[in-house]
């Protein structure tokens, strides 16, 4: 166990969780505004932060990942900073917010994912500050129907109970749940009907995440259902079942499918790398005579494959990786033809 | 995954010399349920200006898949049957590393979808004991899937080879290439590269 522990990653993970814990203490004014009922959620979140940073740090140590991580930051803070910042902003909206590339896979997948992702992200945006004690509400002194919202211990704004603001504020999480449920059903439908998905999916990596999201959303909606329509009679059951599902989600966040939420921004680094590549020298395939990638990319891949223990250098100098994919296929076909020719028969 | 019906004694045999360039496999490949109407198989003219020779390439399902090792997103997985799968749709960040590093030139990147896709041995079919689409339609025997003994009796003058050398790199694969009898490896060390 100890020998497989990645000390570097462990260091980053400990640092990140310590910083997060410190920010919780500071943001909740020495836990004065921290809601003890949410303690289990807080510990699960701290564990998730630890796990996410640990896995991320291990991931960054892989040669190809390290290549893009370093190149991404180096290019961003290069003399092309303004252009690359603009590119980043554009991609942030197009790829991470609107997720247009998923719509290109199919409109149904795009819609389902946007609903699912924004349902989840909005739920995080609401619950995390509450769990950390960064946001809390109090009854305004001398009134019985005005609430005060506090941010990091500072008074933010007042709003009347039963009004428009109150209604939306207290029900925002229900809207998130509805978005998540709609998205999940879109994906579940696909997972149950698409033969390709059925043959390649696994329970832990593909179905379980969807089931967990359904459970979280339904038990969350159940809390409102209970106090609006059942006078809170089922509150203990609803509160505990919701807490269990959310905590399972948080504990599993660093390991399973949901980790892609943290991995995906890497596509922004790749985008900068590709733009830099397009502006530079192109690699020309010796077989087709056409440009097929940036020279930088081909050279970096020679380096990365070497670090991974592959050696694609050719006997007469050069590398198999200098060929385009089409060139590689032709090289194999030609080698095969040469072997057959030498044997004296094309078939056999 | 439904792997219970997989017949492990059946193997894929590729004979590029037999490819007549009819593109039937391409049409069949697009029918595979796992790649959404897109053909993953490659049918190329080897050197159009010099000869009408065509060649066909499927994923060779390498034992140590270069594509998976160079993937920065851990998006490519090899399973217990030795099948190297298409990119995980939630992880692939469309960097093209796999496209450029695969020694056989197999993966395809679909840029608008930000997704790499490749031949996954018709997983929906082979994992349930059926032959891959391409091998069911190839009229010339360039693509064949079945028991090794059957292949041996059909092609007495050839040996299946699953060891390749690209320059200094040895690559072992799950898919076989039919070579002259007695061959043990196919050396690809083109003289064209600079
Ligand atoms: C914000 C940026 C995000 C991006 C760019 C992103 C990207 C992706 C992509 C590309 C897929 C594959 C979809 C497909 O082609 O079928 C996917 C799947 C998925 N995402 Fe996200 N994601 C993001 C956030 C989230 C969030 C916040 C959640 C909720 C926890 C989430 C949950 C899921 C689930 C459950 C799937 C699997 C769907 C299925 O195939 O069953 N994603 N994501
Ligand atoms: S042939 Fe290429 S795509 Fe297929 S497993 Fe090997 S490296 Fe990966
Ligand atoms: S294109 Fe996708 S699957 Fe291929 S190496 Fe890049 S991230 Fe991995």
XYZ file of C-alpha atoms and ligand atoms in Angstrom:
601
model
C 0.000 0.000 0.000
C 2.668 2.464 1.045
C 4.860 1.561 -1.915
C 2.085 2.367 -4.391
C 1.345 5.674 -2.701
C 2.366 8.560 -4.861
C 4.097 10.926 -2.450
C 4.035 13.938 -4.727
C 0.323 13.558 -5.355
C -0.236 12.926 -1.658
C 1.487 16.213 -0.875
C -0.723 18.170 -3.265
C -3.845 16.416 -2.020
C -3.037 17.145 1.627
C -2.235 20.757 0.795
C -5.477 21.189 -1.143
C -7.666 19.685 1.558
C -5.883 21.713 4.266
C -6.434 24.919 2.291
C -10.058 24.028 1.738
C -10.571 23.280 5.437
C -8.910 26.591 6.321
C -11.151 28.461 3.886
C -14.188 26.822 5.477
C -13.085 27.976 8.926
C -12.331 31.496 7.703
C -15.393 31.794 5.437
C -17.778 30.669 8.163
C -16.159 33.015 10.724
C -14.592 30.324 12.875
C -17.450 27.932 12.192
C -19.848 30.402 13.820
C -22.031 30.297 10.682
C -21.418 26.637 10.023
C -24.515 24.472 10.205
C -23.692 21.392 12.292
C -26.430 19.408 10.573
C -24.318 19.564 7.416
C -21.128 18.200 9.015
C -21.326 14.855 7.202
C -21.614 16.666 3.875
C -18.589 18.786 4.783
C -16.409 15.792 5.600
C -17.465 14.020 2.398
C -16.616 17.161 0.406
C -13.193 17.413 2.043
C -12.568 13.754 1.237
C -13.676 14.333 -2.362
C -11.303 17.306 -2.657
C -8.460 15.164 -1.340
C -9.254 12.332 -3.749
C -9.739 14.573 -6.763
C -6.459 16.410 -6.273
C -4.625 13.148 -5.608
C -5.935 11.503 -8.759
C -5.384 14.654 -10.802
C -1.776 14.906 -9.625
C -1.101 11.240 -10.455
C -2.743 11.763 -13.830
C -0.527 14.769 -14.604
C 2.559 12.627 -14.110
C 1.747 10.494 -17.174
C 4.009 11.656 -20.034
C 1.255 12.563 -22.550
C -0.817 14.380 -19.936
C 2.204 16.251 -18.645
C 2.977 17.333 -22.212
C -0.375 19.072 -22.638
C -0.485 20.421 -19.092
C 2.889 22.125 -19.480
C 2.372 23.231 -23.066
C -1.081 24.610 -22.262
C 0.147 26.899 -19.486
C 3.348 27.839 -21.309
C 1.407 28.845 -24.427
C -1.206 30.782 -22.474
C 1.452 32.947 -20.835
C 3.447 33.357 -24.052
C 3.649 36.530 -26.177
C 0.409 35.419 -27.849
C -1.377 35.835 -24.497
C -4.204 38.106 -25.798
C -5.038 35.837 -28.726
C -4.856 32.687 -26.624
C -6.903 34.200 -23.830
C -9.594 35.062 -26.367
C -9.441 31.532 -27.773
C -9.785 30.141 -24.277
C -12.796 32.322 -23.510
C -14.471 31.311 -26.752
C -13.880 27.606 -26.082
C -15.006 27.912 -22.491
C -18.410 29.047 -23.693
C -18.628 26.833 -26.764
C -17.192 23.616 -25.342
C -17.602 23.628 -21.571
C -20.763 25.722 -21.145
C -22.781 24.944 -24.294
C -21.017 21.632 -25.013
C -21.652 22.095 -28.715
C -19.374 19.173 -29.596
C -21.719 16.749 -27.819
C -24.657 18.117 -29.863
C -22.616 17.219 -32.969
C -22.458 13.607 -31.773
C -26.233 13.739 -31.745
C -28.708 16.462 -30.735
C -30.322 14.156 -28.189
C -26.989 13.464 -26.495
C -26.198 17.182 -26.513
C -29.488 18.177 -24.951
C -29.382 15.405 -22.368
C -25.865 16.322 -21.339
C -26.422 20.073 -21.113
C -29.425 19.461 -18.848
C -27.534 16.933 -16.757
C -24.336 18.975 -16.465
C -26.020 22.276 -15.677
C -28.358 20.587 -13.246
C -25.312 19.188 -11.420
C -23.206 22.334 -11.646
C -26.019 24.585 -10.421
C -26.671 22.213 -7.539
C -22.997 22.394 -6.573
C -23.022 26.184 -6.852
C -25.920 26.358 -4.401
C -25.025 23.650 -1.912
C -21.269 24.007 -1.579
C -21.376 27.568 -0.131
C -24.147 26.465 2.260
C -22.233 23.397 3.405
C -19.077 25.459 3.931
C -20.983 28.015 5.997
C -20.046 30.708 3.483
C -23.688 31.580 2.919
C -26.349 31.519 5.595
C -29.723 33.030 6.289
C -31.162 34.640 9.433
C -34.471 36.186 10.366
C -34.098 39.976 10.297
C -34.187 41.370 13.829
C -37.545 42.873 14.776
C -39.450 41.190 11.944
C -41.171 37.863 11.503
C -41.241 37.661 7.700
C -38.004 39.120 6.381
C -34.891 37.042 5.839
C -31.312 38.267 5.655
C -28.782 36.540 3.431
C -25.132 36.595 4.580
C -22.082 35.930 2.438
C -18.818 35.031 4.216
C -20.287 36.573 7.332
C -21.157 39.886 5.654
C -24.734 41.006 5.261
C -25.680 40.576 1.575
C -29.375 41.375 1.103
C -32.866 41.113 2.639
C -35.895 39.438 1.149
C -39.474 38.890 2.319
C -40.572 35.353 3.073
C -43.111 34.015 0.612
C -41.993 36.469 -2.054
C -40.573 35.798 -5.502
C -36.947 35.785 -4.348
C -37.633 33.456 -1.437
C -39.609 31.060 -3.582
C -36.869 30.736 -6.185
C -34.027 30.719 -3.696
C -35.500 27.935 -1.620
C -36.631 25.960 -4.634
C -33.574 26.414 -6.845
C -32.291 22.969 -5.929
C -35.559 21.457 -7.074
C -35.030 23.004 -10.478
C -31.538 21.526 -10.537
C -32.989 18.112 -9.721
C -35.491 18.379 -12.546
C -32.716 19.256 -15.014
C -30.624 16.334 -13.805
C -33.548 13.914 -14.061
C -34.390 15.001 -17.606
C -30.763 14.607 -18.669
C -30.347 11.261 -16.945
C -33.460 9.873 -18.596
C -32.089 10.950 -21.977
C -28.918 8.947 -21.342
C -30.711 6.015 -19.718
C -32.963 5.725 -22.746
C -29.883 5.533 -24.931
C -28.160 3.013 -22.665
C -31.195 0.747 -22.704
C -31.988 0.940 -26.436
C -28.690 1.454 -28.306
C -27.157 -1.920 -29.183
C -23.635 -0.487 -29.333
C -23.945 1.010 -25.850
C -25.509 -2.151 -24.464
C -22.591 -4.253 -25.642
C -19.838 -2.016 -24.309
C -21.270 -0.502 -21.116
C -20.464 -1.677 -17.612
C -22.599 -1.334 -14.539
C -20.044 0.526 -12.392
C -18.835 2.938 -15.033
C -22.022 3.636 -16.971
C -25.268 2.632 -15.308
C -24.449 3.169 -11.658
C -23.633 6.911 -12.148
C -27.026 7.446 -13.764
C -28.850 5.483 -11.068
C -27.051 7.454 -8.362
C -28.062 10.760 -9.942
C -31.688 9.614 -10.073
C -31.588 8.671 -6.391
C -30.026 12.002 -5.397
C -32.555 13.995 -7.398
C -35.579 12.029 -6.265
C -34.679 12.105 -2.574
C -33.882 15.815 -2.897
C -37.249 16.520 -4.452
C -38.704 14.283 -1.725
C -37.570 16.758 0.925
C -39.693 19.501 -0.602
C -42.576 17.106 -1.257
C -42.454 16.106 2.385
C -42.638 19.569 3.929
C -44.992 21.053 1.344
C -47.479 18.186 1.190
C -46.823 15.870 4.140
C -46.246 18.414 6.911
C -42.731 17.068 7.291
C -43.814 13.687 8.580
C -41.263 11.874 6.469
C -38.484 14.349 7.115
C -36.032 12.044 8.920
C -36.336 9.420 6.199
C -35.994 11.935 3.369
C -33.105 13.785 4.994
C -31.162 10.606 5.713
C -31.738 8.968 2.340
C -30.761 12.181 0.563
C -27.657 12.569 2.714
C -26.589 8.974 2.064
C -26.925 9.260 -1.714
C -25.162 12.641 -1.909
C -22.351 11.448 0.333
C -21.916 8.326 -1.810
C -21.705 10.602 -4.829
C -19.036 12.770 -3.163
C -16.977 9.810 -1.978
C -17.104 8.284 -5.454
C -16.417 11.547 -7.312
C -12.641 11.046 -7.538
C -12.860 7.461 -8.791
C -15.671 6.901 -11.216
C -17.273 8.476 -14.231
C -17.816 11.863 -12.591
C -14.089 12.522 -12.577
C -14.474 13.624 -16.203
C -15.890 16.906 -14.894
C -12.374 17.722 -13.668
C -10.534 16.132 -16.600
C -12.492 17.821 -19.382
C -10.927 21.301 -19.082
C -7.770 19.642 -20.440
C -9.363 20.046 -23.848
C -8.691 23.783 -23.522
C -4.957 23.122 -23.192
C -5.144 20.858 -26.238
C -6.904 23.642 -28.162
C -4.051 26.088 -27.510
C -1.514 23.420 -28.444
C -3.309 22.794 -31.718
C -3.519 26.510 -32.531
C 0.161 26.927 -31.882
C 0.791 23.902 -34.090
C -1.270 25.270 -36.976
C 0.700 28.516 -36.920
C 4.047 26.695 -37.007
C 5.828 24.322 -39.354
C 3.820 21.364 -40.659
C 4.995 17.765 -40.827
C 4.901 16.453 -44.399
C 4.386 12.716 -44.887
C 7.211 11.154 -46.904
C 4.674 8.798 -48.469
C 1.774 11.065 -49.424
C 3.820 14.247 -49.732
C 1.115 16.083 -47.822
C 1.094 17.946 -44.518
C -0.781 15.903 -41.912
C 0.031 17.413 -38.487
C 2.232 20.034 -36.905
C 5.929 19.264 -36.774
C 5.811 20.150 -33.072
C 3.188 17.455 -32.435
C 5.092 14.766 -34.325
C 8.341 15.613 -32.517
C 6.611 15.722 -29.127
C 5.089 12.307 -29.788
C 8.487 10.834 -30.588
C 9.557 12.109 -27.167
C 6.421 10.851 -25.398
C 6.564 7.382 -26.979
C 10.240 7.155 -26.018
C 9.392 8.071 -22.407
C 6.743 5.351 -22.471
C 9.302 2.774 -23.592
C 8.528 2.586 -27.323
C 11.236 2.965 -29.935
C 9.886 3.674 -33.414
C 13.233 4.808 -34.848
C 13.991 3.267 -38.241
C 17.181 1.401 -39.053
C 18.164 3.911 -41.722
C 17.479 6.999 -39.585
C 14.175 8.804 -39.183
C 11.157 7.379 -37.396
C 8.064 5.380 -38.255
C 6.195 8.295 -36.667
C 7.311 10.606 -39.495
C 4.687 8.890 -41.631
C 1.082 10.058 -41.706
C -1.546 7.455 -40.743
C -2.130 6.788 -44.444
C 1.627 6.555 -44.987
C 1.895 4.001 -42.172
C -0.838 1.862 -43.691
C 0.896 2.016 -47.067
C 4.250 1.119 -45.488
C 2.682 -2.014 -44.016
C 1.017 -2.948 -47.302
C 4.297 -2.472 -49.147
C 6.246 -4.535 -46.624
C 3.623 -7.259 -46.965
C 3.804 -7.147 -50.772
C 7.604 -7.293 -50.607
C 7.478 -10.373 -48.356
C 4.966 -12.095 -50.654
C 6.961 -11.153 -53.752
C 10.116 -12.529 -52.229
C 8.381 -15.822 -51.430
C 7.473 -16.183 -55.087
C 3.664 -16.154 -54.680
C 1.272 -13.299 -54.001
C -1.271 -15.613 -52.400
C -1.079 -18.855 -50.526
C -20.275 -6.107 -20.942
C -21.838 -9.224 -22.421
C -18.766 -11.372 -22.854
C -20.253 -14.725 -21.964
C -20.820 -15.864 -25.545
C -17.440 -14.740 -26.877
C -15.736 -17.579 -28.714
C -12.092 -17.240 -27.885
C -10.953 -19.850 -30.402
C -11.996 -17.582 -33.281
C -9.420 -15.156 -34.597
C -9.109 -12.427 -37.165
C -6.900 -13.037 -40.218
C -5.964 -10.218 -42.550
C -4.431 -10.708 -45.988
C -3.856 -7.268 -47.520
C -2.701 -8.799 -50.823
C -6.180 -10.194 -51.385
C -7.905 -6.815 -51.073
C -9.577 -5.919 -54.388
C -10.691 -2.461 -53.243
C -14.418 -3.156 -53.499
C -15.243 -1.216 -50.300
C -17.849 -3.793 -49.257
C -16.208 -3.975 -45.830
C -16.535 -0.210 -45.480
C -20.274 -0.374 -46.079
C -20.579 -3.274 -43.649
C -18.438 -1.501 -41.057
C -20.805 1.455 -41.077
C -23.570 -0.947 -40.043
C -21.753 -1.868 -36.841
C -23.836 -0.731 -33.874
C -20.851 0.532 -31.922
C -19.760 3.267 -34.326
C -22.985 4.972 -35.237
C -23.094 4.608 -39.022
C -19.466 5.643 -39.515
C -17.030 3.264 -41.219
C -13.875 2.689 -39.196
C -12.087 0.324 -41.587
C -9.503 1.775 -43.983
C -9.393 0.847 -47.665
C -6.534 2.678 -49.403
C -4.759 2.793 -52.686
C -1.227 1.933 -51.652
C 0.447 4.139 -54.248
C -2.174 5.442 -56.672
C 0.273 6.895 -59.181
C 2.229 3.660 -59.533
C -0.292 0.834 -59.242
C -3.941 -0.043 -58.687
C -3.031 -2.022 -55.547
C -5.399 -1.472 -52.645
C -4.994 -2.483 -49.050
C -7.279 -2.871 -46.062
C -6.584 -2.121 -42.418
C -8.524 -2.884 -39.264
C -7.356 -2.230 -35.717
C -4.827 -4.925 -34.894
C -5.694 -4.897 -31.164
C -2.118 -4.646 -29.950
C -0.972 -6.382 -26.771
C 0.690 -3.151 -25.630
C -1.445 -0.640 -27.497
C 0.548 2.496 -28.310
C -2.714 4.380 -28.838
C -3.790 3.763 -25.243
C -0.403 4.599 -23.751
C -0.104 7.952 -25.549
C -3.652 8.974 -24.671
C -3.467 11.854 -22.183
C -7.074 11.286 -21.101
C -6.955 7.546 -20.294
C -9.728 7.223 -22.846
C -8.631 3.990 -24.536
C -9.023 0.703 -22.687
C -8.016 -2.861 -23.468
C -10.363 -5.432 -21.987
C -9.910 -8.980 -20.727
C -10.586 -10.371 -24.236
C -7.683 -8.335 -25.596
C -9.985 -5.983 -27.480
C -8.771 -2.370 -27.564
C -11.866 -0.215 -27.412
C -12.843 3.008 -29.119
C -12.298 6.153 -27.052
C -14.460 6.616 -23.986
C -16.906 9.303 -25.114
C -16.798 11.178 -21.812
C -13.005 11.312 -21.663
C -11.559 11.762 -25.163
C -10.328 15.332 -25.625
C -9.637 14.915 -29.335
C -5.906 15.567 -29.099
C -5.003 13.177 -31.975
C -2.112 11.580 -30.100
C -3.498 8.121 -30.813
C -4.126 8.950 -34.482
C -0.508 9.981 -34.960
C 1.143 7.335 -32.778
C -0.681 4.129 -33.776
C 1.923 2.248 -35.851
C -0.807 0.840 -38.118
C -2.489 4.222 -38.808
C -5.845 3.090 -37.455
C -7.693 5.586 -35.178
C -9.894 8.253 -36.745
C -10.646 11.539 -35.055
C -13.975 13.174 -35.773
C -13.118 16.786 -35.050
C -16.603 18.346 -34.748
C -17.565 15.645 -32.249
C -14.233 15.970 -30.438
C -14.065 12.202 -30.423
C -11.722 9.499 -31.606
C -13.360 6.386 -32.954
C -11.805 3.217 -34.211
C -12.466 -0.408 -34.997
C -13.367 -2.279 -31.822
C -13.668 -5.689 -33.471
C -17.445 -5.180 -33.761
C -17.681 -5.679 -30.038
C -21.454 -5.996 -30.115
C -21.056 -8.967 -32.450
C -17.790 -10.705 -31.476
C -18.603 -10.545 -27.763
C -21.774 -12.465 -28.596
C -20.083 -15.111 -30.748
C -20.695 -13.502 -34.149
C -18.156 -12.494 -36.776
C -17.183 -8.851 -37.341
C -19.241 -7.149 -40.068
C -16.322 -6.676 -42.485
C -15.308 -10.341 -42.334
C -18.857 -11.428 -43.202
C -18.843 -9.532 -46.497
C -15.266 -9.599 -47.826
C -15.550 -11.480 -51.152
C -11.837 -12.157 -51.619
C -10.725 -13.464 -48.240
C -8.667 -10.385 -47.361
C -10.634 -10.276 -44.101
C -11.479 -13.562 -42.460
C -12.635 -14.448 -38.948
C -12.880 -17.959 -37.583
C -10.984 -20.873 -36.063
C -7.235 -21.063 -36.694
C -7.425 -24.676 -37.968
C -9.939 -23.710 -40.650
C -7.602 -20.967 -41.815
C -4.669 -23.387 -41.867
C -6.554 -25.825 -44.114
C -7.789 -23.040 -46.414
C -4.339 -21.467 -46.835
C -1.767 -24.249 -46.620
C 0.984 -22.063 -48.028
C 0.627 -19.187 -45.566
C 1.346 -18.650 -41.891
C -0.564 -16.277 -39.636
C 1.795 -13.715 -38.126
C 1.035 -11.456 -35.205
C 4.484 -9.990 -34.597
C 5.513 -6.803 -36.302
C 8.601 -4.667 -36.218
C 8.353 -0.963 -36.974
C 11.944 0.203 -37.065
C 13.272 -0.875 -33.673
C 9.862 -1.440 -32.091
C 8.351 -4.912 -31.816
C 4.546 -4.985 -31.679
C 2.443 -8.064 -30.937
C -1.203 -8.048 -31.882
C -4.389 -10.030 -31.441
C -5.202 -9.806 -35.168
C -3.072 -11.887 -37.576
C -1.669 -11.053 -40.985
C -1.313 -13.934 -43.457
C 2.327 -14.194 -44.576
C 4.354 -16.639 -46.701
C 4.628 -20.040 -44.985
C 7.186 -20.083 -42.188
C 7.256 -16.299 -41.618
C 7.311 -15.238 -37.997
C 7.293 -11.474 -38.256
C 6.506 -8.644 -40.631
C 9.175 -5.966 -40.679
C 7.966 -2.513 -41.628
C 10.965 -0.288 -42.029
C 10.178 1.964 -44.932
C 13.083 3.570 -46.676
C 11.076 6.680 -47.496
C 11.215 8.321 -44.106
C 13.910 11.009 -43.898
C -18.978 21.098 -17.453
C -18.368 20.425 -18.297
C -18.661 19.007 -18.712
C -18.257 18.504 -19.892
C -17.483 19.252 -20.982
C -18.695 17.128 -19.940
C -18.469 16.266 -20.991
C -19.044 15.032 -21.164
C -18.985 14.243 -22.368
C -18.253 14.639 -23.635
C -19.701 13.111 -22.176
C -19.960 12.009 -23.194
C -21.331 12.233 -23.769
C -21.630 11.401 -24.970
O -21.040 11.648 -26.019
O -22.464 10.487 -24.889
C -20.201 13.156 -20.831
C -20.972 12.173 -20.242
C -21.509 12.268 -18.986
N -21.428 13.360 -18.131
Fe -20.392 15.058 -18.471
N -19.364 16.799 -18.797
C -19.372 17.934 -18.004
C -19.966 18.043 -16.781
C -20.716 17.064 -16.187
C -21.328 17.182 -14.896
C -21.262 18.395 -13.989
C -21.952 16.014 -14.651
C -22.731 15.631 -13.435
C -22.176 15.060 -12.439
C -21.759 15.152 -15.783
C -22.235 13.869 -15.887
C -22.097 13.051 -16.982
C -22.631 11.707 -17.087
C -23.434 10.964 -16.037
C -22.266 11.222 -18.342
C -22.571 9.841 -18.914
C -23.751 9.798 -19.769
C -23.926 8.419 -20.361
O -23.337 8.144 -21.404
O -24.627 7.612 -19.763
N -20.986 15.815 -16.705
N -19.799 14.336 -20.238
S -3.536 -1.080 -34.059
Fe -3.363 1.081 -33.425
S -5.407 1.588 -32.726
Fe -5.307 -0.653 -32.763
S -4.633 -1.221 -30.681
Fe -2.777 -1.053 -31.919
S -2.097 1.054 -31.551
Fe -4.237 0.967 -30.912
S -7.744 11.714 -29.481
Fe -8.902 11.048 -27.670
S -8.514 8.868 -27.505
Fe -6.964 9.688 -28.902
S -5.206 10.114 -27.590
Fe -6.383 12.015 -27.711
S -7.766 11.958 -25.953
Fe -6.987 9.885 -26.229
